[in-house]
PDB file of C-alpha atoms in Angstrom:
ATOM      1  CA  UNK A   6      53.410 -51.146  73.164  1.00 97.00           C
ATOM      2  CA  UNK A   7      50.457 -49.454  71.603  1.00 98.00           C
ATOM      3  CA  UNK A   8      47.140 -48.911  73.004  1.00 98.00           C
ATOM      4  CA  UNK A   9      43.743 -48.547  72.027  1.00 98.00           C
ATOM      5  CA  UNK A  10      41.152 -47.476  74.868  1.00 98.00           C
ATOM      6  CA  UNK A  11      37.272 -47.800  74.507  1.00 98.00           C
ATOM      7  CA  UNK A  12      35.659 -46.305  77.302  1.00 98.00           C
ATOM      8  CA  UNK A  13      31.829 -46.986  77.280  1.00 97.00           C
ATOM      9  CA  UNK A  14      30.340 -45.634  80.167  1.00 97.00           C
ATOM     10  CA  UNK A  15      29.909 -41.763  81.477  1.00 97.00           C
ATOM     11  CA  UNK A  16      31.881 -40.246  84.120  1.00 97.00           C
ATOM     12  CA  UNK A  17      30.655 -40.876  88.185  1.00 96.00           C
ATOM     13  CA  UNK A  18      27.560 -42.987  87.356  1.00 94.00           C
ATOM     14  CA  UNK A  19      30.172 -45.595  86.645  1.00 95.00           C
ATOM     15  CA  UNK A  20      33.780 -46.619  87.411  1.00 96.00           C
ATOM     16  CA  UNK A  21      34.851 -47.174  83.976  1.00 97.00           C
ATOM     17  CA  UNK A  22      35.948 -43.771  82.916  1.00 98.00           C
ATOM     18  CA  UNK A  23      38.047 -43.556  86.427  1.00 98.00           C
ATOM     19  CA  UNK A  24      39.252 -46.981  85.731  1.00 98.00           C
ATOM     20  CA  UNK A  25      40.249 -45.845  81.855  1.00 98.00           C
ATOM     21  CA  UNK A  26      41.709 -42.943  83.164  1.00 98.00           C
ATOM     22  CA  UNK A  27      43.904 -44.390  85.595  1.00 98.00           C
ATOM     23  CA  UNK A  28      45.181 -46.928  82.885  1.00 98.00           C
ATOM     24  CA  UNK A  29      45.825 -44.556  80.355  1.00 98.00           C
ATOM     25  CA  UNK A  30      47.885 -42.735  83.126  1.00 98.00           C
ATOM     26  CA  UNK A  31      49.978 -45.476  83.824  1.00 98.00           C
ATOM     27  CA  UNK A  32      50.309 -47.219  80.404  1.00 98.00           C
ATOM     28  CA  UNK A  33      51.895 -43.330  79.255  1.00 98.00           C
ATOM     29  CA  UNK A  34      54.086 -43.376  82.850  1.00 97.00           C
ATOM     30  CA  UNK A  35      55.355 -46.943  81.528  1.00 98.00           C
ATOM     31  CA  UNK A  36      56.530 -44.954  78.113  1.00 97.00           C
ATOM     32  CA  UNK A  37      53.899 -46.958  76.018  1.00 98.00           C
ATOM     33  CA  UNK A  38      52.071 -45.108  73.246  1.00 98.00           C
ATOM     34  CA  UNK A  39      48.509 -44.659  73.378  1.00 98.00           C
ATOM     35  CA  UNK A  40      47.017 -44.421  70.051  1.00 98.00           C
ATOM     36  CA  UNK A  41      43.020 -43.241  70.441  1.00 98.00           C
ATOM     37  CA  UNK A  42      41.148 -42.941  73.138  1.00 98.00           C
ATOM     38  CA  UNK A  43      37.205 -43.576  71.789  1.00 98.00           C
ATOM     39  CA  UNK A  44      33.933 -42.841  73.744  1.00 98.00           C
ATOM     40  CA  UNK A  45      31.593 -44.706  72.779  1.00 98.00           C
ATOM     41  CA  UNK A  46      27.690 -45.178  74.521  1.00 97.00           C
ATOM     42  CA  UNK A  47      27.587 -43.078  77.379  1.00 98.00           C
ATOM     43  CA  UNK A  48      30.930 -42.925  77.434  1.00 98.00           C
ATOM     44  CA  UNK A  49      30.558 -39.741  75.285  1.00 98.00           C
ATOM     45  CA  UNK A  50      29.181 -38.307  77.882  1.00 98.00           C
ATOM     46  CA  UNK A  51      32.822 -38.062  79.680  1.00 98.00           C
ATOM     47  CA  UNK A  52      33.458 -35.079  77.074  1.00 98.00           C
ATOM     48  CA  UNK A  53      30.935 -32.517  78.160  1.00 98.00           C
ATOM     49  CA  UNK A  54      32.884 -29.519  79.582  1.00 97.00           C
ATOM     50  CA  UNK A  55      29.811 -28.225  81.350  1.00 97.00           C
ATOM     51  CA  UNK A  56      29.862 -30.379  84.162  1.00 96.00           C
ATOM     52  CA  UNK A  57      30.374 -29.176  87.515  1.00 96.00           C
ATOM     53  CA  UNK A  58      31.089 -31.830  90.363  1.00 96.00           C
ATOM     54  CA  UNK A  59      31.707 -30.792  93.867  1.00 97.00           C
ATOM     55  CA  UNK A  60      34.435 -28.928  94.649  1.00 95.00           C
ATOM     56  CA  UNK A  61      36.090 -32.016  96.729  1.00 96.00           C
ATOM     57  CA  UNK A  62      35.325 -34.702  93.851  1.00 96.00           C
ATOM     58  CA  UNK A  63      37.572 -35.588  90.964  1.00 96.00           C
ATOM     59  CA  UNK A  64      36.684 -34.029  87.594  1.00 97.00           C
ATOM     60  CA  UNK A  65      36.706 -36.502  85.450  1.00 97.00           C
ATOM     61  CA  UNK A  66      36.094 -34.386  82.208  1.00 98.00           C
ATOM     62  CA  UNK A  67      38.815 -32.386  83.295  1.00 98.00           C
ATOM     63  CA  UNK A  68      41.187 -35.218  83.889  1.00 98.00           C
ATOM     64  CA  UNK A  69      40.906 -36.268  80.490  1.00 98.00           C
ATOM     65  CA  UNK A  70      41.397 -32.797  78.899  1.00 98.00           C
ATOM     66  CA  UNK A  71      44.628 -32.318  81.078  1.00 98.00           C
ATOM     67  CA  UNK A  72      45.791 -35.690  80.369  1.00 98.00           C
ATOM     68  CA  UNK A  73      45.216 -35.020  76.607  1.00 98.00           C
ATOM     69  CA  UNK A  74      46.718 -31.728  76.806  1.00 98.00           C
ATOM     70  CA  UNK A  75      49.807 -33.295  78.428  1.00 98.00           C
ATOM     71  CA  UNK A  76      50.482 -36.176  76.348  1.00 97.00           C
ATOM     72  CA  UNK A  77      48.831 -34.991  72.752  1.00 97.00           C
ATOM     73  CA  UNK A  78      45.936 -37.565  73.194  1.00 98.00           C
ATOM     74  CA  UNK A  79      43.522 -38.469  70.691  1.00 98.00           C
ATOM     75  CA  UNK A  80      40.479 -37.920  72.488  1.00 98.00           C
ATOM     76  CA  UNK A  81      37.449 -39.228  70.089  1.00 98.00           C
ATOM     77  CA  UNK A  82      33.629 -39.188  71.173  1.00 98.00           C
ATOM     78  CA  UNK A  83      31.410 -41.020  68.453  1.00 98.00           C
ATOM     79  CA  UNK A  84      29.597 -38.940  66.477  1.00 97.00           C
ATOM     80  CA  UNK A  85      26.504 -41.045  66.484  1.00 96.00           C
ATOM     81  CA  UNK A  86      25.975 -41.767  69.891  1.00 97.00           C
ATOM     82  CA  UNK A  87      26.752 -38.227  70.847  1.00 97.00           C
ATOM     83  CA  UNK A  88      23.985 -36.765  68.707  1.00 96.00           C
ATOM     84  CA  UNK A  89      21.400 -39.027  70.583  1.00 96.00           C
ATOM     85  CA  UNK A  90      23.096 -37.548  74.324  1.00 97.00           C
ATOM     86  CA  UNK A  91      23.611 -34.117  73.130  1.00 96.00           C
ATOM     87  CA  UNK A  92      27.183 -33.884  72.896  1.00 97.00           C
ATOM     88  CA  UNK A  93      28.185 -31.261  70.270  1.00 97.00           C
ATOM     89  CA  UNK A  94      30.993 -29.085  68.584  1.00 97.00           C
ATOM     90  CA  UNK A  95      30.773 -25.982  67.380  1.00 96.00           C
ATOM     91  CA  UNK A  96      30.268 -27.300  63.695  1.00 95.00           C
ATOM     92  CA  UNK A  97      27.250 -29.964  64.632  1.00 95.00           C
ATOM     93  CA  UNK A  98      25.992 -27.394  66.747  1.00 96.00           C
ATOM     94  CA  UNK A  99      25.764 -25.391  63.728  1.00 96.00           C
ATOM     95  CA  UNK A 100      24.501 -28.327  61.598  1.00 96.00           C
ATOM     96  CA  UNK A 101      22.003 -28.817  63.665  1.00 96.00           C
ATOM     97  CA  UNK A 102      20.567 -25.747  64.326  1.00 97.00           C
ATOM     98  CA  UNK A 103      21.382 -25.512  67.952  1.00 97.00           C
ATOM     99  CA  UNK A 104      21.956 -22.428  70.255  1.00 97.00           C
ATOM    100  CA  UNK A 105      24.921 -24.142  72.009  1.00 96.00           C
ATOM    101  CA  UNK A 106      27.569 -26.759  72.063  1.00 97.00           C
ATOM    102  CA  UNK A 107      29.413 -28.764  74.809  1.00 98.00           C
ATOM    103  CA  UNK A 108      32.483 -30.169  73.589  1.00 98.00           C
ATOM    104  CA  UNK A 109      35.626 -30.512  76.064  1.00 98.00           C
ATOM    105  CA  UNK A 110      39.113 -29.207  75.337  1.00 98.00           C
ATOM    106  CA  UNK A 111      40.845 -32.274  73.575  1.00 98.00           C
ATOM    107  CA  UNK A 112      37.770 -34.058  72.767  1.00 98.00           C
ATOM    108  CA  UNK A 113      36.833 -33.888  69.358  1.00 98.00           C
ATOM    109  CA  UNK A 114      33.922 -35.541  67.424  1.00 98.00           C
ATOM    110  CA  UNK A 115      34.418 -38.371  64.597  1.00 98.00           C
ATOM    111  CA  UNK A 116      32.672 -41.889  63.214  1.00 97.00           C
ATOM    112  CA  UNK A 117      33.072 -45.344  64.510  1.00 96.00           C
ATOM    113  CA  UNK A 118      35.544 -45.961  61.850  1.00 96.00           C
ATOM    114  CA  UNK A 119      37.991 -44.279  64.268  1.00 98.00           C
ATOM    115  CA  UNK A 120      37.839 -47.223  66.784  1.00 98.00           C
ATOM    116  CA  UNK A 121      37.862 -50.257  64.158  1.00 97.00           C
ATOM    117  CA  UNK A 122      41.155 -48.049  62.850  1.00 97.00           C
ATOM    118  CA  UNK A 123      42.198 -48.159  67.001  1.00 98.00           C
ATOM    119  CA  UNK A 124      41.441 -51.715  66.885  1.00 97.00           C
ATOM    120  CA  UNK A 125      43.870 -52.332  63.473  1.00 97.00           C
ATOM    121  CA  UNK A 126      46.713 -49.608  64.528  1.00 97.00           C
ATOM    122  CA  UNK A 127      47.006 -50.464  68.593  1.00 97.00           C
ATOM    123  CA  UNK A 128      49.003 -53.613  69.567  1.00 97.00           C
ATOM    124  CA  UNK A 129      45.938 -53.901  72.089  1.00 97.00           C
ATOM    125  CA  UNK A 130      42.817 -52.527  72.409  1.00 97.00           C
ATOM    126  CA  UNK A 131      41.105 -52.562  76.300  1.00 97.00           C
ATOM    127  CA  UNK A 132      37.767 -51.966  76.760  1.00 97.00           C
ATOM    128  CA  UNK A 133      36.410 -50.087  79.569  1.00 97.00           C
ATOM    129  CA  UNK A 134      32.549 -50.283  80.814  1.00 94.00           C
ATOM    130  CA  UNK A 135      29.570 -51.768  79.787  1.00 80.00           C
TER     131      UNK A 135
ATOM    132  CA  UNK B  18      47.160 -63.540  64.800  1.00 48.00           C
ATOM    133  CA  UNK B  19      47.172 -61.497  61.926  1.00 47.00           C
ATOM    134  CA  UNK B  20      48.033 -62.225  58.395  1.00 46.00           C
ATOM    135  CA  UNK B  21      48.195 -60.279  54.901  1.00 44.00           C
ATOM    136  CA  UNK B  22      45.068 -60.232  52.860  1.00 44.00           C
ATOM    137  CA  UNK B  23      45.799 -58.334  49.422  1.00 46.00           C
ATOM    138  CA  UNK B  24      47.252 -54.771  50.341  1.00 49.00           C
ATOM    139  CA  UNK B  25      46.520 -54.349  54.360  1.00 60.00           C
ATOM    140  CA  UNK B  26      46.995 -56.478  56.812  1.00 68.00           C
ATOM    141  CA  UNK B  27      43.434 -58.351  58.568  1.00 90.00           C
ATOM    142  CA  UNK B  28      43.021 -58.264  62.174  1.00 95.00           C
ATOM    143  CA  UNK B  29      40.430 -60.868  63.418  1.00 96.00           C
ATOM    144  CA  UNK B  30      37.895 -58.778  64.939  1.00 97.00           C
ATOM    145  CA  UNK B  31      35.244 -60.402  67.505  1.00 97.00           C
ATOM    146  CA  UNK B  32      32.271 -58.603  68.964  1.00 97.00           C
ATOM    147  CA  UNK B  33      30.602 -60.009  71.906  1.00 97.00           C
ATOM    148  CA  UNK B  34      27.330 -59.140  72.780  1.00 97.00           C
ATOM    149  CA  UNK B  35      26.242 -59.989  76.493  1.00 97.00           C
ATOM    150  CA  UNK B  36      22.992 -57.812  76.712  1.00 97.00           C
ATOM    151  CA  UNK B  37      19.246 -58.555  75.842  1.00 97.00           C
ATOM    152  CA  UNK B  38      18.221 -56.379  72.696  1.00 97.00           C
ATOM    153  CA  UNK B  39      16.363 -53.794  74.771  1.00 97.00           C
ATOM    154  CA  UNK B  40      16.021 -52.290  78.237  1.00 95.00           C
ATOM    155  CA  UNK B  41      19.900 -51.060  77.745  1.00 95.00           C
ATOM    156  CA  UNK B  42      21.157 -49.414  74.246  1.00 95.00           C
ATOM    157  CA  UNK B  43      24.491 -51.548  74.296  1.00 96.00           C
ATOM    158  CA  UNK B  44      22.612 -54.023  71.680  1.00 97.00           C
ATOM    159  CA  UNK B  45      21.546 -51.593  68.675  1.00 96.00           C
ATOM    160  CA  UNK B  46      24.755 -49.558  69.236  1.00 96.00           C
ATOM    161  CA  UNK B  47      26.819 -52.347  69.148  1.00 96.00           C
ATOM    162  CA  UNK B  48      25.088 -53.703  65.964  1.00 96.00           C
ATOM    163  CA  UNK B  49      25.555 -50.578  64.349  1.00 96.00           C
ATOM    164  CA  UNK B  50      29.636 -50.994  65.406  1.00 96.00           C
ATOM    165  CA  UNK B  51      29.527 -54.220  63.209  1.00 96.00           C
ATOM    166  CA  UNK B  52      27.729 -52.629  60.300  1.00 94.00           C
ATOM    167  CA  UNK B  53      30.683 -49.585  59.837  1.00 93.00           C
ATOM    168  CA  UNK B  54      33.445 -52.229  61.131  1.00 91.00           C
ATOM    169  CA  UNK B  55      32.040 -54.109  58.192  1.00 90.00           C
ATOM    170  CA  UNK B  56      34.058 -51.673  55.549  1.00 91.00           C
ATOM    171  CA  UNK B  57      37.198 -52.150  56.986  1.00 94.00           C
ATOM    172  CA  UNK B  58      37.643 -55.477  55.308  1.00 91.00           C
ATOM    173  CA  UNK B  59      38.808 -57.447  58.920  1.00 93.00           C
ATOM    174  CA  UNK B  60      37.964 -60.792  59.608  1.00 94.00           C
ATOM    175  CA  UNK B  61      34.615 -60.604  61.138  1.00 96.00           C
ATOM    176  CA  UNK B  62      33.170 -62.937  64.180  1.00 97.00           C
ATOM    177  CA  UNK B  63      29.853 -61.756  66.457  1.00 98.00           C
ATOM    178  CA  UNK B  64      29.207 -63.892  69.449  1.00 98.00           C
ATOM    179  CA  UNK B  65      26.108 -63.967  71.378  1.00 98.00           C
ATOM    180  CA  UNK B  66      26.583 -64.773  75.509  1.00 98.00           C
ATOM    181  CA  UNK B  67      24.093 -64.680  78.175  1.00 98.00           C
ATOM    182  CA  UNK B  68      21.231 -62.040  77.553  1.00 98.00           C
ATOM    183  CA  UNK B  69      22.786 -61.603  74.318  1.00 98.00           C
ATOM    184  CA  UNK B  70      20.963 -64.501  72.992  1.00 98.00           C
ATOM    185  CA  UNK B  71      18.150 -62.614  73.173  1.00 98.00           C
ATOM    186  CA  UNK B  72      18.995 -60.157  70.263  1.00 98.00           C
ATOM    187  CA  UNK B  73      18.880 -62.807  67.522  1.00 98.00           C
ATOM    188  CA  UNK B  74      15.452 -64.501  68.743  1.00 98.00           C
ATOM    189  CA  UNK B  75      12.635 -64.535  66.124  1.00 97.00           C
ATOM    190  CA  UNK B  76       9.361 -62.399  66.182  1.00 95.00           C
ATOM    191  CA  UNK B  77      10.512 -59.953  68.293  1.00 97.00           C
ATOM    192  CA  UNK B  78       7.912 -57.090  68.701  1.00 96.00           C
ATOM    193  CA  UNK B  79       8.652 -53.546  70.347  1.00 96.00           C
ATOM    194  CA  UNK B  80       5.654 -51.831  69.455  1.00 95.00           C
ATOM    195  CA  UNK B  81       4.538 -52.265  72.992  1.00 95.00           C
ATOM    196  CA  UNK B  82       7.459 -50.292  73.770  1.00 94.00           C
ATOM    197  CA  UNK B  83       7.977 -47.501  71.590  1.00 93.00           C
ATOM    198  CA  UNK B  84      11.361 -48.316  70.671  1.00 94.00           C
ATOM    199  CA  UNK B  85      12.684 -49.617  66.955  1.00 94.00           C
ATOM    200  CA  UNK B  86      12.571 -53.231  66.440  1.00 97.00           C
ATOM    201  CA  UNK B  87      16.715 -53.968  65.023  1.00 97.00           C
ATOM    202  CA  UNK B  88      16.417 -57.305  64.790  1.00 97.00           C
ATOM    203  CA  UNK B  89      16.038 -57.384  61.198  1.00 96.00           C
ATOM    204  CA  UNK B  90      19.568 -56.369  60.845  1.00 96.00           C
ATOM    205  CA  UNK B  91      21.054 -59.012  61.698  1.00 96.00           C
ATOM    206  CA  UNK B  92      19.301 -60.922  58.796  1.00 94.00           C
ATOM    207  CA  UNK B  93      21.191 -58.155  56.532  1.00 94.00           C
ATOM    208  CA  UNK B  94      24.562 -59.428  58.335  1.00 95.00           C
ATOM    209  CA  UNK B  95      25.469 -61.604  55.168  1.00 94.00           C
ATOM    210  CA  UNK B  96      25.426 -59.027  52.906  1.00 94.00           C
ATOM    211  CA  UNK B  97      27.999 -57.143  54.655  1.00 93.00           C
ATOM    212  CA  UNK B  98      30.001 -60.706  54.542  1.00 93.00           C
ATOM    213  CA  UNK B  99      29.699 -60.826  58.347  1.00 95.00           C
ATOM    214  CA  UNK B 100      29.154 -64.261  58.507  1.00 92.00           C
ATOM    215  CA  UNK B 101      30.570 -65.989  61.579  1.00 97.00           C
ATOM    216  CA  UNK B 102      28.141 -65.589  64.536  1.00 98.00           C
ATOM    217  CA  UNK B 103      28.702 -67.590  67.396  1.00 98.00           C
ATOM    218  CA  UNK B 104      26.030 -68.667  69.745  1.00 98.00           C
ATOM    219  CA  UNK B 105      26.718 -70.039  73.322  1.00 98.00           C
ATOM    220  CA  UNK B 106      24.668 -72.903  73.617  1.00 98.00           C
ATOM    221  CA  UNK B 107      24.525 -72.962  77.752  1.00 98.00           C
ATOM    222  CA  UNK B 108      22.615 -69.085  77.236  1.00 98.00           C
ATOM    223  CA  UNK B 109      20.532 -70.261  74.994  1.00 98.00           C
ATOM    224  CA  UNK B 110      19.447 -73.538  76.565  1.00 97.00           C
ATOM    225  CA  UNK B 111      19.125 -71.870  79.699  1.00 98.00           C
ATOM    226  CA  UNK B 112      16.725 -69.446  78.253  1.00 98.00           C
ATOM    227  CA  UNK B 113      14.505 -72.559  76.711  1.00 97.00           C
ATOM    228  CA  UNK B 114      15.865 -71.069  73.357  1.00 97.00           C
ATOM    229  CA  UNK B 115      17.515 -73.745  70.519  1.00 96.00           C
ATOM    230  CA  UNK B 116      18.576 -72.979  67.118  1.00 96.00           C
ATOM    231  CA  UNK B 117      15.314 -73.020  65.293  1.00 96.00           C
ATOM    232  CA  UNK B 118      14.367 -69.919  67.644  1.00 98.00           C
ATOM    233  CA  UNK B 119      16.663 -67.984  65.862  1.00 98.00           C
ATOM    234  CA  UNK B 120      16.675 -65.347  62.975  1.00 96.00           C
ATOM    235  CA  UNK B 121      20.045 -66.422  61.505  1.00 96.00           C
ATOM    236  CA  UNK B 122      21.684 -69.272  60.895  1.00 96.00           C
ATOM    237  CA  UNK B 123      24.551 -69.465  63.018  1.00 97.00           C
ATOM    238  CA  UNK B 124      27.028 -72.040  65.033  1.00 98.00           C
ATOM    239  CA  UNK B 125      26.123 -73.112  68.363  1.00 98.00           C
ATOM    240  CA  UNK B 126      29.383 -73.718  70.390  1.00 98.00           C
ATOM    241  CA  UNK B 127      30.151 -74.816  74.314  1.00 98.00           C
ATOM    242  CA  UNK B 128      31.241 -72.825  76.705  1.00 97.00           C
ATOM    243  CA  UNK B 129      34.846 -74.219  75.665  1.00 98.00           C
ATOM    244  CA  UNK B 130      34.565 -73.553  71.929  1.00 98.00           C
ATOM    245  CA  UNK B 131      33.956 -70.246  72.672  1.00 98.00           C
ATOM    246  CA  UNK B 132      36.819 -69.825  74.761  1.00 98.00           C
ATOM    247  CA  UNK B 133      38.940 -70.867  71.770  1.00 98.00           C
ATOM    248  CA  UNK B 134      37.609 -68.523  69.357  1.00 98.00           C
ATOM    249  CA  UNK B 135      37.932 -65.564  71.759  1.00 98.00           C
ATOM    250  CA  UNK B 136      41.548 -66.759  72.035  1.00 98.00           C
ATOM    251  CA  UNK B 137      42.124 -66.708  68.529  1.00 97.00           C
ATOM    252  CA  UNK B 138      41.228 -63.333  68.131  1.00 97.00           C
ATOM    253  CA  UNK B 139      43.448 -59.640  68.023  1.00 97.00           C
ATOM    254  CA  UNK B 140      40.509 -57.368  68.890  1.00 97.00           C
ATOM    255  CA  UNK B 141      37.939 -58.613  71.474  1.00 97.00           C
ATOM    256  CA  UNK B 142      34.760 -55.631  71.864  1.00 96.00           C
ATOM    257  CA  UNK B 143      32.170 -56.610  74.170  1.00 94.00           C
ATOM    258  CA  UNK B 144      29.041 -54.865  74.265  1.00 94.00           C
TER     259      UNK B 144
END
């Protein structure tokens, strides 16, 4: 089967992004397809690679990146709620005249159009948080 | 659930909103979901549950708060053909709301009815 994932709340303030992670981990163990992964509200927030938890906690940004890595996940973070939470790229960094940008390896920036497309291409789309 | 419309296939699409229009962003962003899910030419529902009720109540003023008033959006709904707005009549009694309180017009449906038209759908977001 085909996922979608929505994840809309940010890392350790919140279960959701654990609770995302752990599904997408086992839906890809089950040799199901994931097709997007979207961040949406705070959720974008799971795609910062400046955070730095305690050396004993999971690392949730990191989780995601390796999990990407491993499995070629599309890792989206909206574009529009990220520019109100200061998530950025290199190129909307630039756009926007900023000195830096925050963006985790895997993540990458897009429009809401890509989770309406998760919501047409997945068999199901599961919604995480809020 | 789905069938073919012209050259794609439509997915029925329902958005649920739970949350009052302000104190929390999940309202406006959620709207704004709608709006750009609007182009995709799906077959559109929006229900309104709970707090949610809230967000389509008329005269709603946020100057007190410094934040932008969205409810006029919704009034701009139609034009996007986004036309099938669901409103759970135990939330809105509950919060001394009826029909005539509201910005749109809409359908007012039990607790029951709703169930059925969430079960009906391929894509459920709740907000």
């Amino acid at each position: 089967m085909k996922f979608g994932i929505l994840v809309n709340e940010g890392p350790y303030t919140h279960e959701a992004s654990d609770t995302a992670y752990q599904f997408a981990k086992a839906v890809l163990e089950k040799g199901h397809e994931i097709f997007r992964v979207f961040f949406y509200h705070d959720g974008v927030n799971n795609g910062t690679r400046l955070t730095v938890p305690p050396q004993d906690e999971r690392n949730i940004v990191r989780c995601w990146s390796e999990l990407a890595e491993k499995h070629q996940l599309d890792l989206v973070i909206c574009i529009a709620a990220a520019q109100r939470r200061g998530l950025m790229d290199a190129a909307e960094a630039k756009r926007h005249g900023k000195d830096a940008h925050n963006i985790a390896p895997g993540f990458r920036i897009s429009g809401l159009g890509q989770l309406i497309e998760a919501g047409i291409q997945a068999d199901r789309l599961v919604v995480f948080g809020g | 659930m789905t069938d073919e419309t012209g050259g794609g296939v439509a997915k029925k699409f329902l958005y649920v909103n739970r949350k009052a229009p302000y104190g929390t962003i999940y309202a406006l962003e959620s709207l704004e979901v709608v709006l750009i899910g609007a182009a995709f030419e799906q077959d559109v529902s929006v229900a309104f549950i709970g707090d949610g009720v809230y967000q389509l109540a008329k005269g709603q003023d946020t100057k007190g708060l410094a934040v932008k008033n969205f409810s006029p959006a919704f009034g701009a709904l139609e034009d996007y053909d986004v036309n099938k707005l669901y409103v759970d009549r135990e939330s809105l009694l509950a919060r001394g709301l009826n029909e005539g309180d509201l910005l749109v017009p809409v359908k007012v449906v039990s607790a029951s009815e709703m169930a059925e038209i969430m079960d009906g759908q391929d894509v459920i977001l709740s907000f």
